[in-house]
Backbone as ProteinMPNN parsed JSONL, in Angstrom:
{"seq_chain_A": "XXXXXXXXXXXXXXXXXXXXXXXXXXXXXXXXXXXXXXXXXXXXXXXXXXXXXXXXXXXXXXXXXXXXXXXXXXXXXXXXXXXXXXX", "coords_chain_A": {"N_chain_A": [[63.633, 19.339, -8.843], [61.492, 21.011, -8.817], [59.916, 20.051, -10.852], [59.02, 17.603, -9.865], [57.492, 18.509, -7.718], [55.55, 19.948, -9.062], [54.312, 17.894, -10.52], [53.319, 16.418, -8.385], [51.454, 18.252, -7.335], [49.691, 18.376, -9.468], [48.747, 15.754, -9.435], [47.507, 15.749, -6.924], [45.494, 17.59, -7.449], [44.069, 16.2, -9.41], [43.295, 13.982, -7.881], [41.569, 15.259, -6.104], [39.595, 16.102, -7.894], [38.674, 13.616, -8.779], [37.71, 12.581, -6.412], [35.63, 14.345, -5.951], [34.032, 13.757, -8.171], [33.434, 11.114, -7.534], [31.914, 11.496, -5.227], [29.748, 12.853, -6.372], [28.77, 10.814, -8.006], [27.952, 8.92, -6.087], [25.911, 10.412, -4.888], [24.149, 10.636, -7.063], [23.516, 7.931, -7.415], [22.138, 7.46, -5.045], [19.959, 9.199, -5.398], [18.851, 8.013, -7.671], [18.085, 5.534, -6.625], [16.104, 6.377, -4.817], [14.245, 7.445, -6.624], [13.555, 5.156, -8.032], [12.237, 3.738, -6.019], [10.042, 5.431, -5.636], [8.853, 5.152, -8.134], [8.1, 2.461, -8.036], [6.215, 2.63, -5.969], [4.313, 4.253, -7.23], [3.568, 2.549, -9.307], [2.372, 0.485, -7.838], [0.225, 1.934, -6.774], [-1.202, 2.553, -9.093], [-1.94, -0.006, -9.893], [-3.634, -0.703, -7.761], [-5.598, 1.233, -8.166], [-6.589, 0.402, -10.644], [-7.766, -2.037, -9.922], [-9.758, -1.088, -8.198], [-11.254, 0.427, -10.021], [-12.186, -1.601, -11.697], [-13.84, -2.993, -9.917], [-15.704, -0.989, -9.419], [-16.788, -0.693, -11.978], [-17.987, -3.211, -12.267], [-19.893, -3.065, -10.217], [-21.463, -0.98, -11.192], [-22.436, -2.185, -13.492], [-23.982, -4.235, -12.338], [-25.902, -2.664, -11.022], [-27.148, -1.478, -13.209], [-28.233, -3.745, -14.435], [-29.978, -4.495, -12.382], [-31.678, -2.291, -12.338], [-32.829, -2.583, -14.871], [-34.17, -4.994, -14.505], [-35.953, -4.222, -12.531], [-37.466, -2.34, -13.913], [-38.616, -3.988, -15.845], [-40.111, -5.654, -14.163], [-41.93, -3.789, -13.141], [-43.335, -3.184, -15.495], [-44.521, -5.68, -16.051], [-46.091, -5.978, -13.748], [-47.834, -3.841, -14.086], [-49.108, -4.629, -16.462], [-50.374, -6.962, -15.581], [-52.049, -5.871, -13.649], [-53.655, -4.218, -15.211], [-54.877, -6.124, -16.777], [-56.434, -7.311, -14.989], [-55.626, -9.445, -13.526], [-54.254, -9.05, -11.205], [-55.565, -7.948, -8.257]], "CA_chain_A": [[62.678, 19.17, -7.79], [60.297, 21.754, -9.186], [59.106, 19.172, -11.698], [58.374, 16.633, -8.975], [56.477, 19.241, -6.959], [54.476, 20.267, -10.008], [53.597, 16.637, -10.785], [52.58, 16.087, -7.159], [50.317, 19.174, -7.268], [48.735, 17.935, -10.49], [48.12, 14.53, -8.93], [46.598, 16.148, -5.844], [44.342, 18.218, -8.095], [43.292, 15.117, -10.033], [42.673, 13.218, -6.792], [40.441, 16.065, -5.629], [38.549, 16.041, -8.917], [38.11, 12.26, -8.755], [36.937, 12.463, -5.175], [34.392, 15.097, -6.182], [33.229, 12.957, -9.108], [32.968, 9.953, -6.78], [30.821, 11.986, -4.375], [28.615, 13.12, -7.257], [28.242, 9.518, -8.427], [27.214, 8.361, -4.942], [24.678, 11.187, -4.745], [23.264, 10.235, -8.157], [23.031, 6.58, -7.125], [21.128, 7.605, -3.99], [18.777, 9.793, -6.034], [18.295, 6.99, -8.553], [17.413, 4.554, -5.767], [14.876, 7.011, -4.333], [13.304, 7.547, -7.741], [13.061, 3.801, -8.311], [11.251, 3.426, -4.982], [8.838, 6.197, -5.953], [8.248, 4.527, -9.305], [7.436, 1.241, -7.557], [5.025, 3.066, -5.234], [3.33, 4.696, -8.225], [3.093, 1.348, -9.997], [1.439, -0.165, -6.914], [-0.977, 2.767, -6.686], [-1.942, 2.376, -10.349], [-2.537, -1.348, -9.847], [-4.764, -0.621, -6.829], [-6.633, 2.02, -8.831], [-7.189, -0.446, -11.668], [-8.645, -2.99, -9.23], [-10.916, -0.327, -7.728], [-12.066, 0.767, -11.194], [-12.852, -2.83, -12.142], [-14.933, -3.236, -8.969], [-16.712, 0.04, -9.674], [-17.442, -1.048, -13.241], [-18.846, -4.365, -11.991], [-21.025, -2.584, -9.421], [-22.313, -0.21, -12.104], [-23.095, -3.171, -14.352], [-25.019, -4.881, -11.539], [-26.981, -1.693, -10.809], [-27.86, -1.342, -14.481], [-29.044, -4.96, -14.578], [-31.037, -4.435, -11.379], [-32.64, -1.295, -12.816], [-33.556, -3.172, -15.995], [-35.075, -5.99, -13.926], [-37.002, -3.464, -11.841], [-38.33, -1.765, -14.943], [-39.376, -5.106, -16.418], [-41.08, -6.065, -13.149], [-42.989, -2.772, -13.12], [-44.151, -3.374, -16.698], [-45.333, -6.886, -15.871], [-47.091, -5.684, -12.712], [-48.826, -2.955, -14.705], [-49.895, -5.434, -17.398], [-51.247, -7.843, -14.803], [-53.071, -5.041, -13.009], [-54.582, -3.781, -16.254], [-55.641, -7.27, -17.271], [-57.31, -7.748, -13.912], [-55.094, -10.621, -12.845], [-53.916, -8.61, -9.846], [-56.609, -7.06, -7.758]], "C_chain_A": [[61.386, 19.934, -8.071], [59.363, 20.902, -10.028], [58.352, 18.172, -10.831], [57.258, 17.296, -8.174], [55.278, 19.561, -7.845], [53.64, 19.027, -10.315], [52.751, 16.256, -9.577], [51.341, 16.97, -7.029], [49.246, 18.772, -8.283], [48.001, 16.675, -10.037], [47.135, 14.839, -7.805], [45.33, 16.773, -6.416], [43.449, 17.152, -8.718], [42.591, 14.276, -8.974], [41.454, 13.95, -6.249], [39.277, 16.02, -6.606], [37.869, 14.673, -8.905], [37.253, 12.044, -7.517], [35.593, 13.174, -5.33], [33.467, 14.315, -7.119], [32.65, 11.73, -8.41], [31.798, 10.343, -5.872], [29.565, 12.25, -5.203], [27.959, 11.82, -7.699], [27.439, 8.87, -7.302], [25.879, 9.079, -4.757], [23.676, 10.774, -5.826], [22.698, 8.835, -7.933], [21.951, 6.615, -6.053], [19.835, 8.17, -4.568], [18.073, 8.766, -6.919], [17.519, 5.951, -7.746], [16.082, 5.121, -5.259], [13.819, 7.103, -5.424], [12.732, 6.184, -8.11], [12.008, 3.391, -7.283], [9.944, 4.165, -5.246], [8.108, 5.592, -7.143], [7.509, 3.253, -8.916], [6.154, 1.591, -6.805], [3.926, 3.511, -6.192], [2.737, 3.506, -8.975], [2.073, 0.62, -9.13], [0.129, 0.606, -6.825], [-1.834, 2.617, -7.94], [-2.624, 1.013, -10.365], [-3.749, -1.355, -8.915], [-5.92, 0.157, -7.449], [-7.35, 1.186, -9.885], [-8.149, -1.465, -11.056], [-9.915, -2.279, -8.77], [-11.837, 0.045, -8.89], [-12.822, -0.45, -11.72], [-14.032, -3.156, -11.23], [-16.065, -2.235, -9.184], [-17.495, -0.265, -10.947], [-18.413, -2.213, -13.03], [-20.082, -3.941, -11.195], [-21.998, -1.798, -10.298], [-23.101, -1.15, -13.015], [-24.236, -3.853, -13.6], [-26.192, -3.939, -11.278], [-27.811, -1.508, -12.075], [-28.761, -2.551, -14.712], [-30.217, -4.949, -13.606], [-32.117, -3.429, -11.797], [-33.474, -1.848, -13.965], [-34.561, -4.199, -15.493], [-36.241, -5.304, -13.234], [-37.999, -2.887, -12.839], [-39.204, -2.847, -15.562], [-40.448, -5.579, -15.444], [-42.234, -5.072, -13.072], [-43.914, -2.921, -14.327], [-45.08, -4.577, -16.54], [-46.433, -6.663, -14.835], [-48.202, -4.822, -13.29], [-49.722, -3.745, -15.661], [-50.863, -6.342, -16.652], [-52.365, -7.058, -14.135], [-54.12, -4.623, -14.031], [-55.436, -4.936, -16.769], [-56.58, -7.816, -16.195], [-56.804, -8.963, -13.178], [-54.681, -10.283, -11.419], [-55.006, -7.666, -9.374], [-56.328, -6.664, -6.346]], "O_chain_A": [[60.313, 19.542, -7.611], [58.143, 21.027, -9.921], [57.165, 17.929, -11.052], [56.197, 16.704, -7.976], [54.13, 19.452, -7.415], [52.412, 19.096, -10.365], [51.607, 15.825, -9.723], [50.278, 16.478, -6.649], [48.051, 18.822, -7.993], [46.792, 16.545, -10.228], [46.053, 14.254, -7.745], [44.229, 16.517, -5.93], [42.227, 17.191, -8.575], [41.431, 13.898, -9.142], [40.426, 13.333, -5.967], [38.119, 15.912, -6.203], [36.646, 14.578, -9.008], [36.204, 11.403, -7.574], [34.556, 12.671, -4.897], [32.262, 14.228, -6.881], [31.507, 11.35, -8.665], [30.815, 9.61, -5.764], [28.456, 11.913, -4.787], [26.733, 11.729, -7.76], [26.36, 8.329, -7.544], [24.852, 8.45, -4.504], [22.494, 10.584, -5.539], [21.53, 8.583, -8.228], [20.962, 5.887, -6.138], [18.746, 7.682, -4.266], [16.846, 8.666, -6.912], [16.427, 5.539, -8.139], [15.062, 4.432, -5.269], [12.637, 6.867, -5.175], [11.557, 6.072, -8.46], [11.004, 2.77, -7.632], [8.863, 3.595, -5.097], [6.879, 5.528, -7.155], [6.412, 2.994, -9.413], [5.129, 0.933, -6.979], [2.754, 3.19, -5.996], [1.535, 3.47, -9.241], [1.032, 0.186, -9.623], [-0.949, 0.012, -6.804], [-3.061, 2.561, -7.851], [-3.768, 0.897, -10.806], [-4.777, -1.947, -9.241], [-7.083, -0.21, -7.28], [-8.574, 1.251, -10.007], [-9.218, -1.726, -11.608], [-11.018, -2.802, -8.931], [-13.06, -0.015, -8.759], [-13.973, -0.334, -12.14], [-15.098, -3.549, -11.704], [-17.241, -2.596, -9.136], [-18.716, -0.114, -10.986], [-19.527, -2.201, -13.552], [-21.188, -4.406, -11.469], [-23.214, -1.936, -10.161], [-24.285, -0.932, -13.273], [-25.324, -4.032, -14.145], [-27.347, -4.364, -11.308], [-29.035, -1.396, -12.012], [-29.909, -2.407, -15.133], [-31.325, -5.348, -13.964], [-33.311, -3.68, -11.633], [-34.681, -1.615, -14.03], [-35.682, -4.269, -15.998], [-37.384, -5.75, -13.338], [-39.212, -2.941, -12.635], [-40.398, -2.639, -15.778], [-41.571, -5.874, -15.854], [-43.391, -5.474, -12.949], [-45.132, -2.798, -14.198], [-46.269, -4.505, -16.852], [-47.568, -7.104, -15.019], [-49.38, -5.051, -13.012], [-50.939, -3.561, -15.676], [-52.025, -6.478, -17.038], [-53.501, -7.527, -14.064], [-55.32, -4.665, -13.758], [-56.588, -4.738, -17.154], [-57.415, -8.678, -16.466], [-57.485, -9.471, -12.287], [-54.751, -11.131, -10.529], [-55.319, -6.685, -10.049], [-57.1, -5.914, -5.749]]}, "name": "protein", "num_of_chains": 1, "seq": "XXXXXXXXXXXXXXXXXXXXXXXXXXXXXXXXXXXXXXXXXXXXXXXXXXXXXXXXXXXXXXXXXXXXXXXXXXXXXXXXXXXXXXX"}
């Protein structure tokens, strides 16, 4: 009977260890899920940032073109004024 009791104690110990491992696995799965959600949020934020940067780049390009047009207009106005065409 001592052998049966010893085997039962070993099985109880193993059951406890397995239960603990199962709890650890559930915790890790929960953590993994949370990290995946954070990764998705970061991915979305990066995509939004990329769109904003593209819009900013386009606006900068338009301002540069507008400045170049303004400079050209000033040159033409000056030339016309100097030539006497504008009085």
